[in-house]
Amino acid sequence: MTKLPPQFITLPDASDHQGVVTLAHVARRAGVGESTVSRVLRNHGSVSRQTREKILKAAAELHYVPNRIAGTLASSTSKLVGIVIPSVGNTVVPEVLAGANAVLEDAGFQPVIGVSNYDPVREEALIESILSWRPSGLMVAGLEHTDRARDMMKGCGVRVLELLDVDGEGIDIVVGSSHREAGRASAEFLLARGYRRIGYVGHDMRSDVRAGKRLEGFRQVMEEHNLAIADHEFSPDRGSSVQGGRIGMARLLERRRNLDAVYFSNDDLAIGGYFHCLENGISIPDDLALFGYNGLEIARLTPQPLSTIRTPRVAMGRIGAQMLLSGGPAQVIDVGFELIPGATS
Amino acid sequence: MTKLPPQFITLPDASDHQGVVTLAHVARRAGVGESTVSRVLRNHGSVSRQTREKILKAAAELHYVPNRIAGTLASSTSKLVGIVIPSVGNTVVPEVLAGANAVLEDAGFQPVIGVSNYDPVREEALIESILSWRPSGLMVAGLEHTDRARDMMKGCGVRVLELLDVDGEGIDIVVGSSHREAGRASAEFLLARGYRRIGYVGHDMRSDVRAGKRLEGFRQVMEEHNLAIADHEFSPDRGSSVQGGRIGMARLLERRRNLDAVYFSNDDLAIGGYFHCLENGISIPDDLALFGYNGLEIARLTPQPLSTIRTPRVAMGRIGAQMLLSGGPAQVIDVGFELIPGATS
DNA sequence: CTGAAAGCGCTAACAG
DNA sequence: CTGTTAGCGCTTTCAG
């Protein structure tokens, strides 16, 4: 129907090193049609050995780099996966990311990431922004999102993976562990060892919902034993911080000298608390027991390994990514956790 | 366990189309041309208040999410920035990333990342892969790359930022600090304090070139004083590891009981070594001095803060990203480093 | 096995 | 201020 005046049809000159090399350049240089080049470059469809080699040679000579933007638009199948993480500094996130990334890479996917900084509103904006790149999957942390964020994730026709937590309602695929149960297990462990006057050192609960769930579980068990957390101290920091644990610990002990155990919202804080004890000659676990969460490498290598709970973080990322790409049904996978009794309790 | 919502497609007024809402739908619904919609949605060009609102309303009603893939192709200006990092687990990378990400986000850019795992060949592949998304900038770690990787970065017409190191020749923009100088400064510091029998505990030098440069600088100074590193131990781990430092330290001391100081390739290893000493009653710094590299938070919060060198990592990422986006000339920025005398030397 | 042609959804001149 | 019209570079029928 529409025809271009012949004089406007200027096939790109293969020897033209100015603009970017396109598939058309390769085609022209190899003396074949564009579609054939496309077939060869994607290893799709059958092409004679001869032309294939001709094309490969031309592409190499021209230093051709395919334009995936164009490819994605044309095929409307993207090799992009969106990832929204709460933070990069956190020790947990990198491990989950590493597991996921390994799978994604093997499958030829490229992650587009956004960092929400534990802010749901920011997360919402990032999700929208990332969705506009038309990824074929989206990974987010946790189950708590703004209403609009949930709506977008539900309605965008893209597979969604929610990681790290199973306590709540998911959108599509959920891979994580129960933080409430982890909190319960921690309390049960400490109580079984005879500790009764237990304090808590945590960080900002509003931003780290999962730490809040652990505390909730911990409290539940205490109440079931007609006990309560003796005192608590919250570090103002968002997320983990050794310094926060150190200070929180100092403050807590200043107020309560009779505690026999302290439960920390995570290992970073616990290590801070541990250092405080080391420095102040507080004997562990005799004077005071410590319990963390995460199972960080460093916490297992201190002179006295920290009692803590570990989750299979790398596996979480791996499994999640596999499910995201596999096209299976929506489901929840609880990867569980492992309580590691250390020398601090 | 859970079931997939029966249908994703929620198009309030999908009179004639299947699939996702496009700009054309919005245009039709608002009764205007596509280009007008485009103008409004991008806040570009002038549109009457009336039609603008009509369009915004239509877009909202249809839950329109723009397709940036199409936009990028059409305008051939991408809001993607490629980032290739050696690892996610490393403490250094997240901080640089955080600095860079803050700038990128403010400017509306989305990072596409790849993890090379300290493997130059993998890095090369990632660079090619990421370049195929036609980003408007590319950030990589360090100055050492395969020849082909360098060629691609030079020839792709995209601004390139090399981070973390300035000892060598850069491609375009370089933001980092001198590792050789850091190594030299470390040696000078230890020598000035009177230490002479100095051992070294490091990790795989071939993968972490920058650690190798530090060691080189350290050795230079030793030689200038007619001294040599007494003994060394290499952890097989790629990158940092507390465990590696612990084991390396143990092995080193087994062989050499007369050392008076140990230089570590980074703080993670140094902390491992420190823990070994704590546990084995080795008095620091009287029996043995320790020196690291990185200035990690945790290394400054141990009962005895570690002597180490710190670089402005977040600032590095920030400055680098700013330069990458600003369109300025190619240049090298040495952000310097700070030697932090701790209590371990 | 290969090429021609019709878009993918959006932007960017141009006209009006 | 607004619509029309070509493409962006690639994939994908669909003929040959």
XYZ file of C-alpha atoms in Angstrom, chain A:
345
model
C 0.000 0.000 0.000
C 2.546 2.500 1.091
C 5.514 2.699 -1.146
C 8.548 4.765 -0.622
C 9.900 6.704 -3.524
C 12.845 4.629 -4.663
C 15.290 7.442 -4.258
C 14.621 7.554 -0.525
C 15.477 3.976 -0.003
C 19.041 4.333 1.056
C 20.391 1.124 2.331
C 23.046 1.777 4.876
C 26.509 1.505 3.505
C 28.440 -1.320 5.026
C 31.668 0.605 4.978
C 30.094 3.463 6.833
C 31.705 3.452 10.252
C 29.931 6.585 11.375
C 26.533 5.685 12.746
C 25.815 2.542 14.695
C 25.900 -0.705 12.817
C 22.468 -2.190 12.334
C 21.215 -5.484 11.172
C 20.657 -3.948 7.765
C 24.368 -3.228 7.462
C 25.182 -6.801 8.217
C 22.598 -8.011 5.749
C 23.907 -5.814 2.996
C 27.493 -6.774 3.614
C 26.673 -10.446 3.654
C 24.494 -9.997 0.600
C 21.415 -11.510 2.183
C 18.058 -10.388 3.506
C 17.591 -8.959 6.948
C 15.377 -11.735 8.134
C 18.061 -14.255 7.374
C 20.530 -12.339 9.459
C 18.017 -12.222 12.249
C 17.557 -15.970 12.056
C 21.253 -16.641 12.221
C 21.915 -14.262 15.070
C 19.183 -15.752 17.160
C 19.913 -19.338 16.191
C 16.324 -19.686 15.164
C 14.997 -21.268 12.031
C 17.163 -23.063 9.542
C 19.806 -21.431 7.449
C 22.360 -23.045 5.188
C 25.769 -23.457 6.660
C 27.209 -21.316 3.956
C 25.101 -18.227 4.424
C 25.278 -18.617 8.149
C 29.026 -18.316 8.063
C 28.902 -15.455 5.626
C 26.603 -13.611 7.983
C 28.593 -14.358 11.077
C 31.682 -13.113 9.331
C 30.028 -9.897 8.245
C 28.649 -9.289 11.717
C 32.041 -9.774 13.287
C 33.785 -7.554 10.777
C 31.325 -4.769 11.384
C 31.462 -5.241 15.151
C 27.742 -5.574 15.083
C 25.979 -5.322 18.416
C 22.287 -6.154 18.163
C 19.789 -3.649 19.419
C 17.691 -5.469 21.942
C 15.416 -2.525 22.368
C 14.287 -2.951 18.816
C 14.199 -6.706 19.191
C 12.076 -6.500 22.287
C 9.654 -4.138 20.670
C 9.328 -6.240 17.577
C 8.873 -9.533 19.330
C 7.173 -8.133 22.394
C 9.040 -10.643 24.496
C 11.512 -9.060 26.815
C 14.654 -10.478 28.306
C 14.479 -7.985 31.123
C 13.519 -8.796 34.679
C 12.669 -6.063 37.125
C 14.017 -6.229 40.654
C 13.041 -3.893 43.452
C 15.128 -4.245 46.579
C 14.835 -2.328 49.817
C 18.547 -1.615 50.090
C 21.890 -2.644 48.680
C 23.920 -2.366 51.843
C 22.046 -5.018 53.685
C 23.892 -8.323 53.812
C 20.777 -10.310 53.124
C 19.793 -8.721 49.867
C 23.064 -9.332 48.031
C 22.875 -13.026 48.730
C 19.330 -13.382 47.514
C 20.269 -11.305 44.529
C 23.255 -13.502 43.807
C 21.075 -16.594 43.772
C 18.512 -14.972 41.528
C 21.077 -13.431 39.257
C 22.766 -16.740 38.572
C 19.530 -18.171 37.261
C 18.595 -15.074 35.330
C 21.941 -14.892 33.631
C 21.882 -18.499 32.597
C 18.568 -17.846 30.958
C 19.847 -14.744 29.194
C 17.932 -12.272 31.296
C 19.196 -8.938 32.434
C 18.061 -7.436 35.723
C 16.743 -3.885 35.876
C 16.920 -2.834 39.452
C 15.509 -0.226 41.733
C 16.268 0.517 45.375
C 13.282 1.495 47.472
C 15.209 2.330 50.606
C 12.491 0.615 52.663
C 9.968 3.190 51.523
C 6.689 1.745 50.161
C 5.884 4.894 48.222
C 9.252 4.842 46.579
C 8.716 1.177 45.886
C 5.465 1.944 44.149
C 7.120 4.509 41.932
C 9.932 2.126 41.114
C 7.548 -0.650 40.208
C 5.736 1.611 37.806
C 8.950 2.819 36.328
C 10.350 -0.648 35.900
C 7.126 -1.980 34.492
C 7.420 0.551 31.735
C 10.425 -1.386 30.483
C 8.082 -4.262 29.898
C 10.070 -6.865 31.779
C 8.918 -10.434 31.637
C 9.094 -10.748 35.382
C 9.226 -8.658 38.499
C 10.875 -9.470 41.803
C 10.104 -7.545 44.953
C 10.933 -7.950 48.610
C 8.255 -8.886 51.064
C 4.491 -8.974 50.904
C 3.669 -5.477 52.067
C 3.092 -2.913 49.360
C 0.912 0.098 48.739
C -2.514 -0.658 47.308
C -1.612 0.847 43.991
C 1.597 -1.125 43.837
C -0.343 -4.325 44.397
C -2.866 -3.364 41.752
C -0.159 -2.678 39.252
C 1.595 -5.924 39.949
C -1.658 -7.840 39.700
C -2.850 -6.165 36.575
C 0.269 -5.801 34.503
C 0.247 -9.293 33.064
C 3.751 -9.966 34.298
C 4.818 -12.738 36.625
C 5.587 -11.416 40.073
C 7.869 -12.906 42.695
C 7.716 -11.779 46.297
C 10.760 -12.803 48.266
C 11.888 -13.284 51.850
C 8.595 -13.635 53.644
C 5.589 -15.936 53.692
C 3.583 -14.354 56.498
C 0.802 -12.754 54.544
C -0.991 -12.833 51.241
C 1.043 -12.945 48.084
C 0.284 -11.783 44.583
C 1.677 -14.552 42.457
C 4.792 -16.481 43.421
C 6.061 -16.222 46.974
C 9.362 -17.657 48.147
C 10.512 -17.010 51.665
C 10.277 -18.105 55.240
C 8.121 -17.259 58.196
C 9.503 -14.502 60.326
C 6.816 -14.925 62.894
C 7.822 -18.544 63.330
C 11.467 -17.544 63.503
C 10.646 -15.146 66.319
C 8.699 -17.860 68.079
C 11.520 -20.343 67.725
C 13.988 -17.834 69.118
C 11.863 -17.246 72.192
C 11.253 -20.921 72.731
C 14.955 -21.592 72.499
C 15.884 -18.961 75.042
C 13.125 -19.985 77.415
C 14.137 -23.629 77.158
C 17.619 -22.638 78.206
C 16.194 -21.032 81.285
C 16.461 -17.376 80.405
C 13.604 -15.309 81.745
C 14.548 -11.635 81.955
C 14.910 -10.973 78.269
C 15.487 -7.594 76.666
C 15.172 -6.607 73.028
C 17.353 -4.425 70.836
C 15.941 -3.613 67.429
C 15.824 -1.042 64.704
C 13.068 0.879 62.992
C 10.139 -1.553 62.834
C 8.029 0.532 60.542
C 10.494 0.260 57.745
C 11.521 -3.329 58.373
C 8.215 -5.115 58.593
C 9.819 -8.528 58.768
C 11.766 -7.652 61.891
C 8.449 -6.574 63.343
C 6.956 -9.956 62.577
C 9.834 -11.699 64.307
C 9.331 -9.565 67.377
C 5.646 -10.311 67.284
C 6.280 -14.050 67.251
C 8.813 -13.688 70.014
C 6.348 -11.780 72.149
C 3.607 -14.297 71.543
C 5.682 -17.093 73.001
C 6.723 -14.973 75.948
C 3.085 -14.251 76.662
C 2.169 -17.881 76.342
C 4.625 -18.412 79.183
C 3.168 -15.534 81.145
C 6.260 -13.515 80.548
C 6.971 -10.275 78.797
C 9.958 -8.648 77.222
C 11.671 -6.902 80.094
C 12.742 -3.836 78.176
C 13.582 -2.785 74.670
C 15.681 -0.320 72.825
C 15.261 0.768 69.236
C 18.029 2.067 67.065
C 16.856 4.875 64.831
C 18.765 3.440 61.879
C 16.910 1.964 58.985
C 18.015 -1.567 58.539
C 21.013 -3.193 60.062
C 23.817 -1.490 61.851
C 26.528 -2.730 64.147
C 26.764 0.680 65.685
C 23.057 0.701 66.429
C 23.380 -2.578 68.269
C 26.296 -1.359 70.276
C 24.527 1.768 71.411
C 21.196 0.070 71.935
C 22.875 -2.565 74.055
C 24.656 0.011 76.165
C 21.470 1.926 76.807
C 19.477 -1.150 77.588
C 22.003 -2.410 80.107
C 22.199 0.973 81.696
C 18.537 0.787 82.518
C 18.301 -2.903 83.254
C 21.223 -4.523 84.967
C 19.404 -7.712 85.744
C 18.712 -8.975 82.234
C 19.867 -12.476 81.496
C 19.388 -12.423 77.731
C 18.967 -10.018 74.852
C 17.154 -10.738 71.620
C 18.309 -8.668 68.641
C 16.366 -7.888 65.515
C 19.298 -9.122 63.450
C 22.901 -10.248 63.534
C 24.380 -6.861 62.761
C 22.850 -5.401 65.855
C 23.748 -8.521 67.809
C 27.371 -8.209 66.816
C 27.329 -4.626 67.975
C 25.933 -5.806 71.275
C 28.511 -8.552 71.448
C 31.342 -6.088 70.940
C 29.942 -3.951 73.697
C 30.062 -6.924 76.042
C 33.576 -7.882 75.014
C 34.748 -4.406 75.720
C 32.987 -4.069 79.029
C 33.944 -7.400 80.460
C 30.423 -8.768 80.389
C 30.798 -12.523 80.312
C 28.831 -14.297 77.649
C 26.681 -16.275 78.064
C 27.058 -16.407 81.826
C 26.237 -12.791 82.556
C 24.138 -12.362 79.497
C 22.965 -14.424 76.555
C 22.640 -13.029 73.036
C 20.467 -14.115 70.147
C 20.303 -12.689 66.624
C 18.802 -13.349 63.239
C 20.290 -14.010 59.799
C 23.191 -16.359 60.299
C 25.738 -13.981 58.833
C 29.160 -15.418 58.184
C 30.863 -12.962 60.476
C 28.580 -13.763 63.369
C 29.658 -17.371 63.203
C 33.328 -16.494 63.286
C 33.488 -14.292 66.321
C 35.390 -15.858 69.221
C 32.027 -17.042 70.422
C 29.711 -17.834 67.519
C 26.406 -16.081 67.825
C 23.221 -18.011 68.416
C 21.010 -17.094 65.538
C 18.620 -18.236 62.854
C 19.670 -18.741 59.298
C 17.611 -18.907 56.142
C 18.752 -20.256 52.797
C 19.085 -16.886 51.151
C 20.942 -17.817 48.023
C 18.589 -20.723 47.472
C 15.640 -18.401 47.973
C 16.820 -16.215 45.140
C 17.611 -19.183 42.978
C 14.331 -20.972 43.529
C 12.352 -17.790 43.160
C 13.989 -16.878 39.897
C 13.498 -20.369 38.551
C 9.824 -20.275 39.343
C 9.470 -16.823 37.926
C 10.915 -17.916 34.611
C 9.420 -21.363 34.501
C 5.883 -20.214 33.897
C 4.468 -22.507 36.550
C 1.413 -21.760 38.658
C 1.201 -19.193 41.390
C 2.322 -20.680 44.663
C 3.903 -20.116 48.012
C 7.167 -21.786 48.911
C 8.300 -21.738 52.476
C 12.013 -22.488 52.443
C 12.110 -22.661 56.210
C 14.873 -21.646 58.571
C 17.470 -23.212 60.761
C 18.147 -22.279 64.330
C 21.880 -22.286 64.973
C 22.774 -22.590 68.632
C 26.028 -20.736 69.076
C 28.137 -19.989 72.125
C 26.288 -16.868 73.138
C 23.298 -18.455 74.805
